[in-house]
Amino acid sequence: MRHGKKVNHLGRQTAHRKAMLANMACSLIEHKRINTTVAKAKALKQFVEPMITKSKTDTTHNRRLVMAKLRQKGAVAELFRDVAAKIGDRPGGYTRIIKLGNRLGDNADMAMIELVDYNEIYNAGKAKKKTTRRSRRGGSKPAAAVPVETKASNEEE
């Protein structure tokens, strides 16, 4: 039984795993997307999303908590300055994992993990809609249809 075994060890000792996830998180914050294996991407998602949530409120305590995990001053500064400003209104789900297929050398499942708000391709088609509440009573009726002239009606004249 695997009760209480939530952490994927990724075939590494604890110190190596924590250092690897810290380096991958710094690379993700710096480059906004990285390619890695699916297992590492899922572990990185669990590692980095709480830190992005902490970066939304810029306090000394939160900076110290994030610095204890990331260990790079430049990455922490960019996280609190740039990334937090861009994702300030998002309630969660800051990263996206896109599966890329298998690696040629060892057939490992590869994935791209990226920060959601920095992908212009996905966000271009999805403009923010104005949300309105519609009543069930049907308070407003659609405007009357305006007849449109066609070429055939113009030729008859």
mmCIF file of C-alpha atoms in Angstrom:
data_model
loop_
_atom_site.group_PDB
_atom_site.id
_atom_site.type_symbol
_atom_site.label_atom_id
_atom_site.label_comp_id
_atom_site.label_asym_id
_atom_site.label_seq_id
_atom_site.Cartn_x
_atom_site.Cartn_y
_atom_site.Cartn_z
ATOM 1 C CA MET A 1 0.000 0.000 0.000
ATOM 2 C CA ARG A 2 1.233 3.506 -0.727
ATOM 3 C CA HIS A 3 -0.645 5.454 1.946
ATOM 4 C CA GLY A 4 0.948 8.807 2.706
ATOM 5 C CA LYS A 5 3.499 8.639 -0.107
ATOM 6 C CA LYS A 6 2.650 11.864 -1.907
ATOM 7 C CA VAL A 7 6.117 12.946 -3.086
ATOM 8 C CA ASN A 8 7.529 11.585 -6.333
ATOM 9 C CA HIS A 9 11.189 10.931 -5.504
ATOM 10 C CA LEU A 10 12.283 11.125 -9.167
ATOM 11 C CA GLY A 11 15.069 8.605 -8.487
ATOM 12 C CA ARG A 12 17.057 11.082 -6.366
ATOM 13 C CA GLN A 13 18.038 11.694 -2.769
ATOM 14 C CA THR A 14 16.194 14.471 -0.916
ATOM 15 C CA ALA A 15 18.917 17.130 -1.214
ATOM 16 C CA HIS A 16 19.465 16.432 -4.923
ATOM 17 C CA ARG A 17 15.722 16.549 -5.607
ATOM 18 C CA LYS A 18 15.257 19.857 -3.764
ATOM 19 C CA ALA A 19 18.234 21.428 -5.545
ATOM 20 C CA MET A 20 17.019 20.192 -8.935
ATOM 21 C CA LEU A 21 13.492 21.546 -8.391
ATOM 22 C CA ALA A 22 14.894 24.883 -7.199
ATOM 23 C CA ASN A 23 17.062 25.176 -10.326
ATOM 24 C CA MET A 24 14.170 24.194 -12.599
ATOM 25 C CA ALA A 25 11.878 26.718 -10.891
ATOM 26 C CA CYS A 26 14.464 29.487 -11.367
ATOM 27 C CA SER A 27 14.771 28.554 -15.046
ATOM 28 C CA LEU A 28 10.986 28.569 -15.408
ATOM 29 C CA ILE A 29 10.738 32.025 -13.853
ATOM 30 C CA GLU A 30 13.573 33.350 -16.001
ATOM 31 C CA HIS A 31 12.611 31.831 -19.373
ATOM 32 C CA LYS A 32 8.811 31.475 -18.810
ATOM 33 C CA ARG A 33 8.856 27.931 -20.293
ATOM 34 C CA ILE A 34 11.142 24.919 -20.150
ATOM 35 C CA ASN A 35 11.223 21.432 -21.659
ATOM 36 C CA THR A 36 11.605 18.479 -19.309
ATOM 37 C CA THR A 37 10.134 15.050 -18.634
ATOM 38 C CA VAL A 38 6.475 14.724 -17.672
ATOM 39 C CA ALA A 39 7.278 13.454 -14.170
ATOM 40 C CA LYS A 40 9.644 16.354 -13.459
ATOM 41 C CA ALA A 41 7.123 18.832 -14.901
ATOM 42 C CA LYS A 42 4.390 17.548 -12.567
ATOM 43 C CA ALA A 43 6.746 17.724 -9.583
ATOM 44 C CA LEU A 44 7.826 21.236 -10.606
ATOM 45 C CA LYS A 45 4.212 22.360 -10.879
ATOM 46 C CA GLN A 46 3.569 21.321 -7.262
ATOM 47 C CA PHE A 47 6.809 23.032 -6.225
ATOM 48 C CA VAL A 48 6.415 26.386 -7.998
ATOM 49 C CA GLU A 49 2.691 27.199 -7.788
ATOM 50 C CA PRO A 50 2.636 27.850 -4.009
ATOM 51 C CA MET A 51 5.588 30.207 -4.459
ATOM 52 C CA ILE A 52 3.765 32.120 -7.192
ATOM 53 C CA THR A 53 0.781 32.419 -4.843
ATOM 54 C CA LYS A 54 3.086 33.808 -2.132
ATOM 55 C CA SER A 55 4.505 36.336 -4.600
ATOM 56 C CA LYS A 56 1.096 37.965 -5.046
ATOM 57 C CA THR A 57 1.461 39.659 -1.641
ATOM 58 C CA ASP A 58 4.880 41.304 -1.489
ATOM 59 C CA THR A 59 5.894 41.091 2.151
ATOM 60 C CA THR A 60 9.285 40.481 3.719
ATOM 61 C CA HIS A 61 8.031 37.213 5.194
ATOM 62 C CA ASN A 62 6.858 35.898 1.819
ATOM 63 C CA ARG A 63 10.113 36.928 0.157
ATOM 64 C CA ARG A 64 12.090 35.029 2.780
ATOM 65 C CA LEU A 65 9.923 31.926 2.429
ATOM 66 C CA VAL A 66 10.382 31.921 -1.351
ATOM 67 C CA MET A 67 14.103 32.681 -1.073
ATOM 68 C CA ALA A 68 14.536 29.668 1.228
ATOM 69 C CA LYS A 69 13.185 27.426 -1.549
ATOM 70 C CA LEU A 70 14.596 29.075 -4.704
ATOM 71 C CA ARG A 71 18.052 30.128 -3.415
ATOM 72 C CA GLN A 72 18.624 32.684 -6.224
ATOM 73 C CA LYS A 73 18.130 36.350 -5.504
ATOM 74 C CA GLY A 74 17.563 37.332 -9.145
ATOM 75 C CA ALA A 75 14.821 34.746 -9.629
ATOM 76 C CA VAL A 76 13.052 35.860 -6.454
ATOM 77 C CA ALA A 77 13.235 39.501 -7.535
ATOM 78 C CA GLU A 78 11.817 38.704 -10.978
ATOM 79 C CA LEU A 79 9.090 36.541 -9.459
ATOM 80 C CA PHE A 80 7.885 39.291 -7.138
ATOM 81 C CA ARG A 81 8.370 42.116 -9.671
ATOM 82 C CA ASP A 82 7.280 40.827 -13.086
ATOM 83 C CA VAL A 83 5.469 37.529 -12.670
ATOM 84 C CA ALA A 84 3.340 38.611 -9.702
ATOM 85 C CA ALA A 85 2.192 41.732 -11.562
ATOM 86 C CA LYS A 86 1.080 39.686 -14.563
ATOM 87 C CA ILE A 87 -0.777 36.972 -12.638
ATOM 88 C CA GLY A 88 -2.178 39.192 -9.885
ATOM 89 C CA ASP A 89 -5.849 38.607 -10.683
ATOM 90 C CA ARG A 90 -5.584 34.867 -11.469
ATOM 91 C CA PRO A 91 -6.880 32.696 -8.595
ATOM 92 C CA GLY A 92 -4.629 29.715 -9.364
ATOM 93 C CA GLY A 93 -3.409 27.471 -12.150
ATOM 94 C CA TYR A 94 -0.345 29.508 -13.019
ATOM 95 C CA THR A 95 1.421 26.823 -15.062
ATOM 96 C CA ARG A 96 0.466 24.664 -18.030
ATOM 97 C CA ILE A 97 1.971 21.296 -18.984
ATOM 98 C CA ILE A 98 1.933 20.414 -22.689
ATOM 99 C CA LYS A 99 3.054 16.908 -23.615
ATOM 100 C CA LEU A 100 5.560 16.796 -26.487
ATOM 101 C CA GLY A 101 5.972 13.092 -27.204
ATOM 102 C CA ASN A 102 8.939 10.838 -26.500
ATOM 103 C CA ARG A 103 12.634 11.709 -26.387
ATOM 104 C CA LEU A 104 14.738 10.063 -29.095
ATOM 105 C CA GLY A 105 17.563 8.862 -26.856
ATOM 106 C CA ASP A 106 15.719 6.952 -24.135
ATOM 107 C CA ASN A 107 12.032 7.223 -25.135
ATOM 108 C CA ALA A 108 11.152 9.289 -22.043
ATOM 109 C CA ASP A 109 7.839 11.181 -22.078
ATOM 110 C CA MET A 110 8.710 14.844 -22.637
ATOM 111 C CA ALA A 111 6.643 17.895 -21.745
ATOM 112 C CA MET A 112 6.850 21.668 -21.874
ATOM 113 C CA ILE A 113 5.868 23.501 -18.702
ATOM 114 C CA GLU A 114 5.134 27.194 -19.037
ATOM 115 C CA LEU A 115 3.660 30.112 -17.171
ATOM 116 C CA VAL A 116 0.112 30.527 -18.459
ATOM 117 C CA ASP A 117 -0.093 34.312 -18.848
ATOM 118 C CA TYR A 118 3.128 34.545 -20.861
ATOM 119 C CA ASN A 119 1.963 32.445 -23.823
ATOM 120 C CA GLU A 120 0.726 34.841 -26.504
ATOM 121 C CA ILE A 121 -0.437 32.042 -28.833
ATOM 122 C CA TYR A 122 -3.009 30.604 -26.416
ATOM 123 C CA ASN A 123 -4.073 33.971 -25.020
ATOM 124 C CA ALA A 124 -4.498 35.728 -28.410
ATOM 125 C CA GLY A 125 -7.775 33.990 -29.292
ATOM 126 C CA LYS A 126 -9.197 34.276 -25.802
ATOM 127 C CA ALA A 127 -9.903 37.953 -25.265
ATOM 128 C CA LYS A 128 -11.437 38.738 -21.896
ATOM 129 C CA LYS A 129 -15.198 38.716 -22.250
ATOM 130 C CA LYS A 130 -17.333 41.104 -20.328
ATOM 131 C CA THR A 131 -19.333 38.972 -17.963
ATOM 132 C CA THR A 132 -22.985 39.862 -17.635
ATOM 133 C CA ARG A 133 -25.729 38.256 -15.654
ATOM 134 C CA ARG A 134 -28.726 37.335 -17.714
ATOM 135 C CA SER A 135 -32.156 37.274 -16.262
ATOM 136 C CA ARG A 136 -34.506 34.363 -16.946
ATOM 137 C CA ARG A 137 -37.412 36.718 -17.605
ATOM 138 C CA GLY A 138 -36.059 37.917 -20.947
ATOM 139 C CA GLY A 139 -36.198 41.628 -20.134
ATOM 140 C CA SER A 140 -34.847 42.847 -23.478
ATOM 141 C CA LYS A 141 -36.013 41.739 -26.897
ATOM 142 C CA PRO A 142 -33.706 41.506 -29.905
ATOM 143 C CA ALA A 143 -33.723 44.437 -32.330
ATOM 144 C CA ALA A 144 -35.853 44.098 -35.469
ATOM 145 C CA ALA A 145 -33.991 42.634 -38.409
ATOM 146 C CA VAL A 146 -32.952 45.279 -40.938
ATOM 147 C CA PRO A 147 -33.384 44.125 -44.557
ATOM 148 C CA VAL A 148 -30.085 43.924 -46.423
ATOM 149 C CA GLU A 149 -29.944 44.794 -50.098
ATOM 150 C CA THR A 150 -28.423 42.153 -52.315
ATOM 151 C CA LYS A 151 -27.054 42.341 -55.834
ATOM 152 C CA ALA A 152 -30.148 40.662 -57.257
ATOM 153 C CA SER A 153 -32.469 43.360 -55.896
ATOM 154 C CA ASN A 154 -30.231 46.081 -57.332
ATOM 155 C CA GLU A 155 -30.188 44.503 -60.808
ATOM 156 C CA GLU A 156 -33.992 44.448 -61.070
ATOM 157 C CA GLU A 157 -34.226 48.234 -60.793
#
